[in-house]
PDB file of C-alpha atoms and ligand atoms in Angstrom:
ATOM      1  CA  UNK E   1     -47.904-171.977 102.940  1.00 98.00           C
ATOM      2  CA  UNK E   2     -48.767-168.310 103.345  1.00 98.00           C
ATOM      3  CA  UNK E   3     -45.945-166.091 102.094  1.00 98.00           C
ATOM      4  CA  UNK E   4     -45.065-162.428 101.907  1.00 98.00           C
ATOM      5  CA  UNK E   5     -41.991-160.324 101.192  1.00 98.00           C
ATOM      6  CA  UNK E   6     -40.948-157.818 103.840  1.00 98.00           C
ATOM      7  CA  UNK E   7     -38.319-155.516 105.219  1.00 98.00           C
ATOM      8  CA  UNK E   8     -37.552-156.383 108.837  1.00 98.00           C
ATOM      9  CA  UNK E   9     -36.555-153.595 111.182  1.00 97.00           C
ATOM     10  CA  UNK E  10     -33.253-153.203 113.031  1.00 96.00           C
ATOM     11  CA  UNK E  11     -33.361-153.555 116.816  1.00 96.00           C
ATOM     12  CA  UNK E  12     -33.055-149.813 117.645  1.00 95.00           C
ATOM     13  CA  UNK E  13     -36.022-149.071 115.373  1.00 96.00           C
ATOM     14  CA  UNK E  14     -38.133-151.813 116.944  1.00 96.00           C
ATOM     15  CA  UNK E  15     -37.193-150.433 120.357  1.00 95.00           C
ATOM     16  CA  UNK E  16     -38.191-146.889 119.403  1.00 95.00           C
ATOM     17  CA  UNK E  17     -41.492-148.117 117.978  1.00 96.00           C
ATOM     18  CA  UNK E  18     -42.165-150.062 121.185  1.00 93.00           C
ATOM     19  CA  UNK E  19     -42.728-146.765 122.944  1.00 92.00           C
ATOM     20  CA  UNK E  20     -45.912-146.467 120.932  1.00 95.00           C
ATOM     21  CA  UNK E  21     -47.361-149.715 122.300  1.00 93.00           C
ATOM     22  CA  UNK E  22     -49.609-148.330 125.007  1.00 89.00           C
ATOM     23  CA  UNK E  23     -52.451-145.995 125.785  1.00 90.00           C
ATOM     24  CA  UNK E  24     -55.100-147.502 123.572  1.00 93.00           C
ATOM     25  CA  UNK E  25     -57.739-149.776 125.130  1.00 89.00           C
ATOM     26  CA  UNK E  26     -58.757-152.672 122.885  1.00 89.00           C
ATOM     27  CA  UNK E  27     -55.577-152.591 120.816  1.00 94.00           C
ATOM     28  CA  UNK E  28     -53.701-155.796 120.028  1.00 94.00           C
ATOM     29  CA  UNK E  29     -50.132-154.556 119.699  1.00 95.00           C
ATOM     30  CA  UNK E  30     -47.752-156.233 117.258  1.00 95.00           C
ATOM     31  CA  UNK E  31     -44.858-157.824 119.162  1.00 94.00           C
ATOM     32  CA  UNK E  32     -41.695-155.722 118.624  1.00 95.00           C
ATOM     33  CA  UNK E  33     -39.830-158.594 116.927  1.00 94.00           C
ATOM     34  CA  UNK E  34     -42.707-159.034 114.467  1.00 96.00           C
ATOM     35  CA  UNK E  35     -42.821-155.396 113.283  1.00 97.00           C
ATOM     36  CA  UNK E  36     -42.196-155.267 109.524  1.00 98.00           C
ATOM     37  CA  UNK E  37     -42.856-153.435 106.287  1.00 98.00           C
ATOM     38  CA  UNK E  38     -44.615-155.624 103.707  1.00 98.00           C
ATOM     39  CA  UNK E  39     -43.376-155.225 100.123  1.00 98.00           C
ATOM     40  CA  UNK E  40     -45.605-157.873  98.561  1.00 98.00           C
ATOM     41  CA  UNK E  41     -48.163-160.323  99.904  1.00 98.00           C
ATOM     42  CA  UNK E  42     -48.534-163.560  97.928  1.00 98.00           C
ATOM     43  CA  UNK E  43     -50.798-165.534 100.242  1.00 97.00           C
ATOM     44  CA  UNK E  44     -51.119-169.302  99.866  1.00 98.00           C
ATOM     45  CA  UNK E  45     -48.473-170.876  97.588  1.00 98.00           C
ATOM     46  CA  UNK E  46     -47.138-174.418  97.148  1.00 97.00           C
ATOM     47  CA  UNK E  47     -43.514-175.531  97.599  1.00 97.00           C
ATOM     48  CA  UNK E  48     -42.689-175.255  93.882  1.00 97.00           C
ATOM     49  CA  UNK E  49     -44.058-171.719  93.706  1.00 98.00           C
ATOM     50  CA  UNK E  50     -42.103-170.778  96.825  1.00 98.00           C
ATOM     51  CA  UNK E  51     -38.917-171.979  95.118  1.00 98.00           C
ATOM     52  CA  UNK E  52     -39.693-169.940  92.002  1.00 98.00           C
ATOM     53  CA  UNK E  53     -40.303-166.837  94.133  1.00 98.00           C
ATOM     54  CA  UNK E  54     -37.043-167.412  95.996  1.00 98.00           C
ATOM     55  CA  UNK E  55     -35.106-167.788  92.727  1.00 98.00           C
ATOM     56  CA  UNK E  56     -36.624-164.584  91.318  1.00 98.00           C
ATOM     57  CA  UNK E  57     -35.890-162.638  94.522  1.00 98.00           C
ATOM     58  CA  UNK E  58     -32.290-163.850  94.544  1.00 98.00           C
ATOM     59  CA  UNK E  59     -31.808-162.096  91.185  1.00 97.00           C
ATOM     60  CA  UNK E  60     -32.705-158.657  92.622  1.00 97.00           C
ATOM     61  CA  UNK E  61     -29.721-156.338  92.920  1.00 95.00           C
ATOM     62  CA  UNK E  62     -30.334-152.896  94.352  1.00 95.00           C
ATOM     63  CA  UNK E  63     -28.144-150.778  96.617  1.00 96.00           C
ATOM     64  CA  UNK E  64     -28.862-150.383 100.337  1.00 97.00           C
ATOM     65  CA  UNK E  65     -30.724-147.189 101.227  1.00 97.00           C
ATOM     66  CA  UNK E  66     -31.978-145.145 104.170  1.00 97.00           C
ATOM     67  CA  UNK E  67     -35.616-145.018 105.137  1.00 97.00           C
ATOM     68  CA  UNK E  68     -37.339-142.457 107.361  1.00 96.00           C
ATOM     69  CA  UNK E  69     -40.300-143.293 109.578  1.00 94.00           C
ATOM     70  CA  UNK E  70     -42.827-140.583 110.264  1.00 89.00           C
ATOM     71  CA  UNK E  71     -46.414-140.160 111.277  1.00 92.00           C
ATOM     72  CA  UNK E  72     -49.112-142.540 112.412  1.00 95.00           C
ATOM     73  CA  UNK E  73     -52.109-143.457 110.310  1.00 94.00           C
ATOM     74  CA  UNK E  74     -54.968-145.910 110.342  1.00 93.00           C
ATOM     75  CA  UNK E  75     -56.856-148.223 108.036  1.00 93.00           C
ATOM     76  CA  UNK E  76     -60.601-148.154 108.377  1.00 90.00           C
ATOM     77  CA  UNK E  77     -63.426-150.224 107.057  1.00 90.00           C
ATOM     78  CA  UNK E  78     -67.142-150.209 107.741  1.00 87.00           C
ATOM     79  CA  UNK E  79     -66.683-147.050 109.804  1.00 84.00           C
ATOM     80  CA  UNK E  80     -64.326-148.642 112.279  1.00 89.00           C
ATOM     81  CA  UNK E  81     -60.604-148.199 112.765  1.00 92.00           C
ATOM     82  CA  UNK E  82     -59.104-151.648 112.093  1.00 94.00           C
ATOM     83  CA  UNK E  83     -55.411-151.011 112.351  1.00 95.00           C
ATOM     84  CA  UNK E  84     -52.863-148.402 113.321  1.00 96.00           C
ATOM     85  CA  UNK E  85     -49.534-148.086 111.568  1.00 97.00           C
ATOM     86  CA  UNK E  86     -46.481-145.885 111.300  1.00 97.00           C
ATOM     87  CA  UNK E  87     -45.872-144.376 107.917  1.00 95.00           C
ATOM     88  CA  UNK E  88     -42.733-144.051 105.841  1.00 94.00           C
ATOM     89  CA  UNK E  89     -41.395-140.928 104.195  1.00 87.00           C
ATOM     90  CA  UNK E  90     -41.735-140.982 100.410  1.00 92.00           C
ATOM     91  CA  UNK E  91     -38.749-142.978  99.174  1.00 96.00           C
ATOM     92  CA  UNK E  92     -37.713-143.625  95.595  1.00 97.00           C
ATOM     93  CA  UNK E  93     -35.332-146.457  96.533  1.00 97.00           C
ATOM     94  CA  UNK E  94     -38.134-148.123  98.486  1.00 98.00           C
ATOM     95  CA  UNK E  95     -40.488-147.834  95.510  1.00 97.00           C
ATOM     96  CA  UNK E  96     -37.788-149.222  93.237  1.00 97.00           C
ATOM     97  CA  UNK E  97     -37.218-152.210  95.529  1.00 98.00           C
ATOM     98  CA  UNK E  98     -40.956-152.806  95.824  1.00 98.00           C
ATOM     99  CA  UNK E  99     -41.269-152.623  92.026  1.00 98.00           C
ATOM    100  CA  UNK E 100     -38.507-155.208  91.642  1.00 98.00           C
ATOM    101  CA  UNK E 101     -40.115-157.506  94.212  1.00 98.00           C
ATOM    102  CA  UNK E 102     -43.414-157.155  92.348  1.00 98.00           C
ATOM    103  CA  UNK E 103     -41.839-158.018  88.964  1.00 98.00           C
ATOM    104  CA  UNK E 104     -40.002-160.948  90.530  1.00 98.00           C
ATOM    105  CA  UNK E 105     -43.266-162.359  91.820  1.00 98.00           C
ATOM    106  CA  UNK E 106     -44.933-161.860  88.431  1.00 98.00           C
ATOM    107  CA  UNK E 107     -41.944-163.538  86.761  1.00 97.00           C
ATOM    108  CA  UNK E 108     -42.489-166.456  89.141  1.00 97.00           C
ATOM    109  CA  UNK E 109     -45.959-166.816  87.616  1.00 97.00           C
ATOM    110  CA  UNK E 110     -48.254-164.772  89.886  1.00 98.00           C
ATOM    111  CA  UNK E 111     -50.907-162.250  88.904  1.00 97.00           C
ATOM    112  CA  UNK E 112     -49.795-158.623  89.298  1.00 97.00           C
ATOM    113  CA  UNK E 113     -50.899-156.814  92.473  1.00 97.00           C
ATOM    114  CA  UNK E 114     -53.664-154.393  91.547  1.00 96.00           C
ATOM    115  CA  UNK E 115     -53.724-152.329  94.704  1.00 95.00           C
ATOM    116  CA  UNK E 116     -51.444-149.350  94.962  1.00 95.00           C
ATOM    117  CA  UNK E 117     -48.435-149.865  97.252  1.00 95.00           C
ATOM    118  CA  UNK E 118     -49.095-148.102 100.550  1.00 95.00           C
ATOM    119  CA  UNK E 119     -45.974-148.626 102.653  1.00 96.00           C
ATOM    120  CA  UNK E 120     -46.711-148.946 106.368  1.00 97.00           C
ATOM    121  CA  UNK E 121     -45.629-150.768 109.507  1.00 97.00           C
ATOM    122  CA  UNK E 122     -48.631-152.120 111.387  1.00 97.00           C
ATOM    123  CA  UNK E 123     -48.445-151.301 115.095  1.00 97.00           C
ATOM    124  CA  UNK E 124     -51.783-152.571 116.322  1.00 96.00           C
ATOM    125  CA  UNK E 125     -55.014-154.210 115.298  1.00 95.00           C
ATOM    126  CA  UNK E 126     -58.110-152.811 116.917  1.00 95.00           C
ATOM    127  CA  UNK E 127     -61.298-154.485 117.992  1.00 90.00           C
ATOM    128  CA  UNK E 128     -64.166-152.219 118.972  1.00 86.00           C
ATOM    129  CA  UNK E 129     -61.901-149.448 120.187  1.00 90.00           C
ATOM    130  CA  UNK E 130     -64.079-146.334 120.577  1.00 88.00           C
ATOM    131  CA  UNK E 131     -63.105-143.631 118.050  1.00 88.00           C
ATOM    132  CA  UNK E 132     -62.567-141.186 120.890  1.00 90.00           C
ATOM    133  CA  UNK E 133     -59.705-143.310 122.187  1.00 92.00           C
ATOM    134  CA  UNK E 134     -58.148-143.470 118.740  1.00 93.00           C
ATOM    135  CA  UNK E 135     -58.413-139.683 118.467  1.00 92.00           C
ATOM    136  CA  UNK E 136     -56.745-139.181 121.847  1.00 93.00           C
ATOM    137  CA  UNK E 137     -53.969-141.610 120.931  1.00 94.00           C
ATOM    138  CA  UNK E 138     -53.390-139.776 117.649  1.00 93.00           C
ATOM    139  CA  UNK E 139     -53.192-136.463 119.438  1.00 93.00           C
ATOM    140  CA  UNK E 140     -50.430-137.779 121.639  1.00 93.00           C
ATOM    141  CA  UNK E 141     -48.487-139.846 119.105  1.00 93.00           C
ATOM    142  CA  UNK E 142     -49.677-138.827 115.634  1.00 91.00           C
ATOM    143  CA  UNK E 143     -46.587-136.817 114.733  1.00 91.00           C
ATOM    144  CA  UNK E 144     -44.172-139.541 115.837  1.00 93.00           C
ATOM    145  CA  UNK E 145     -40.886-139.397 113.907  1.00 91.00           C
ATOM    146  CA  UNK E 146     -37.458-140.926 114.302  1.00 92.00           C
ATOM    147  CA  UNK E 147     -34.060-140.951 112.603  1.00 92.00           C
ATOM    148  CA  UNK E 148     -33.806-142.744 109.255  1.00 96.00           C
ATOM    149  CA  UNK E 149     -32.483-146.308 109.352  1.00 96.00           C
ATOM    150  CA  UNK E 150     -30.476-148.280 106.802  1.00 96.00           C
ATOM    151  CA  UNK E 151     -32.310-150.932 104.807  1.00 97.00           C
ATOM    152  CA  UNK E 152     -29.648-153.559 104.153  1.00 97.00           C
ATOM    153  CA  UNK E 153     -31.836-156.396 102.963  1.00 98.00           C
ATOM    154  CA  UNK E 154     -35.294-157.854 102.587  1.00 98.00           C
ATOM    155  CA  UNK E 155     -36.792-161.237 103.428  1.00 98.00           C
ATOM    156  CA  UNK E 156     -39.196-163.906 102.313  1.00 98.00           C
ATOM    157  CA  UNK E 157     -41.564-164.514 105.210  1.00 98.00           C
ATOM    158  CA  UNK E 158     -43.973-167.272 106.081  1.00 98.00           C
ATOM    159  CA  UNK E 159     -47.080-166.373 108.061  1.00 98.00           C
ATOM    160  CA  UNK E 160     -48.993-168.671 110.385  1.00 97.00           C
ATOM    161  CA  UNK E 161     -52.398-167.363 111.383  1.00 95.00           C
ATOM    162  CA  UNK E 162     -52.757-168.719 114.888  1.00 93.00           C
ATOM    163  CA  UNK E 163     -55.660-168.185 117.209  1.00 90.00           C
ATOM    164  CA  UNK E 164     -53.549-165.886 119.384  1.00 86.00           C
ATOM    165  CA  UNK E 165     -52.481-163.793 116.369  1.00 86.00           C
ATOM    166  CA  UNK E 166     -50.159-164.158 113.383  1.00 93.00           C
ATOM    167  CA  UNK E 167     -46.725-165.702 113.740  1.00 96.00           C
ATOM    168  CA  UNK E 168     -44.006-164.980 111.172  1.00 97.00           C
ATOM    169  CA  UNK E 169     -40.995-167.064 110.164  1.00 98.00           C
ATOM    170  CA  UNK E 170     -38.088-165.868 108.018  1.00 98.00           C
ATOM    171  CA  UNK E 171     -37.618-168.316 105.116  1.00 98.00           C
ATOM    172  CA  UNK E 172     -34.859-166.508 103.216  1.00 98.00           C
ATOM    173  CA  UNK E 173     -32.845-163.293 103.411  1.00 98.00           C
ATOM    174  CA  UNK E 174     -31.741-161.202 100.432  1.00 98.00           C
ATOM    175  CA  UNK E 175     -28.977-158.733 101.256  1.00 97.00           C
ATOM    176  CA  UNK E 176     -28.803-155.392  99.462  1.00 97.00           C
ATOM    177  CA  UNK E 177     -25.438-154.210  98.293  1.00 86.00           C
ATOM    178  CA  UNK E 178     -23.323-151.216  99.279  1.00 79.00           C
ATOM    179  CA  UNK E 179     -24.679-147.923  97.885  1.00 66.00           C
TER     180      UNK E 179
HETATM  181  P1  LIG G   1     -53.895-160.976 110.507  1.00 67.18           P
HETATM  182  O1  LIG G   1     -54.340-161.193 109.082  1.00 67.18           O
HETATM  183  O2  LIG G   1     -54.241-162.078 111.437  1.00 67.18           O
HETATM  184  O3  LIG G   1     -54.257-159.623 111.018  1.00 67.18           O
HETATM  185  P2  LIG G   1     -51.327-160.313 109.404  1.00 67.18           P
HETATM  186  O4  LIG G   1     -52.109-159.431 108.491  1.00 67.18           O
HETATM  187  O5  LIG G   1     -50.148-159.764 110.096  1.00 67.18           O
HETATM  188  O6  LIG G   1     -52.290-160.971 110.466  1.00 67.18           O
HETATM  189  P3  LIG G   1     -51.035-161.935 107.117  1.00 67.18           P
HETATM  190  O7  LIG G   1     -52.487-161.731 106.760  1.00 67.18           O
HETATM  191  O8  LIG G   1     -50.433-163.271 106.902  1.00 67.18           O
HETATM  192  O9  LIG G   1     -50.801-161.589 108.634  1.00 67.18           O
HETATM  193  O10 LIG G   1     -50.214-160.846 106.333  1.00 67.18           O
HETATM  194  C1  LIG G   1     -48.816-160.806 106.366  1.00 67.18           C
HETATM  195  C2  LIG G   1     -48.379-159.423 105.962  1.00 67.18           C
HETATM  196  O11 LIG G   1     -48.852-159.129 104.644  1.00 67.18           O
HETATM  197  C3  LIG G   1     -48.942-158.307 106.837  1.00 67.18           C
HETATM  198  O12 LIG G   1     -47.991-157.260 106.900  1.00 67.18           O
HETATM  199  C4  LIG G   1     -50.166-157.840 106.097  1.00 67.18           C
HETATM  200  O13 LIG G   1     -50.455-156.486 106.378  1.00 67.18           O
HETATM  201  C5  LIG G   1     -49.711-157.996 104.661  1.00 67.18           C
HETATM  202  N1  LIG G   1     -50.840-158.265 103.783  1.00 67.18           N
HETATM  203  C6  LIG G   1     -51.806-159.177 103.953  1.00 67.18           C
HETATM  204  N2  LIG G   1     -52.685-159.182 102.935  1.00 67.18           N
HETATM  205  C7  LIG G   1     -52.254-158.241 102.076  1.00 67.18           C
HETATM  206  C8  LIG G   1     -52.699-157.746 100.812  1.00 67.18           C
HETATM  207  N3  LIG G   1     -53.787-158.224 100.219  1.00 67.18           N
HETATM  208  N4  LIG G   1     -51.997-156.751 100.230  1.00 67.18           N
HETATM  209  C9  LIG G   1     -50.899-156.255 100.817  1.00 67.18           C
HETATM  210  N5  LIG G   1     -50.402-156.674 101.991  1.00 67.18           N
HETATM  211  C10 LIG G   1     -51.070-157.645 102.619  1.00 67.18           C
HETATM  212 MG1  LIG G   2     -53.829-160.129 107.322  1.00 67.18          MG
END
């Protein structure tokens, strides 16, 4: 099974982000209920490994914290814009939680992640969208910001890569504790 660790977003945040889901031809918008912030992607694991990851994540104890969303960015490769995302304000508690998730996964027997953590919430995947359209979209929405929201937990997610796009299932929830 294909697993990753994520922070899911509260309903009002998903609703606010839904306002960004238009005005870009060729974009495949992430369904509001699927919007998430990935802390760690493990990829394909077997049932025993999934149990070890779950046990290690259960041992994480960090206080709940607030997270601010601001700005829109993109990932590019081979001179094309591949995805659009909303960014997160720099957050020490978020980095601490991500660091703990990373160590938990390593403790469960996985290789450390080599890429630097770049927190983002993917809004859309793009196929052959002309750069001009992306530029116009950015001009309208690029400075998007909204009130901070409370992160009260994180989740172990399973991903199914279907022909009509990815589908995510929550396998386990790990509540954070009062600040
Ligand atoms: P698709 O791959 O079809 O575009 P997806 O990326 O949403 O869909 P997955 O590839 O299963 O689905 O990824 C699940 C989550 O993990 C996504 O948030 C994705 O951005 C993130 N992710 C995937 N690969 C990595 C990676 N190598 N490093 C960090 N995060 C990753
Ligand atoms: Mg992917």
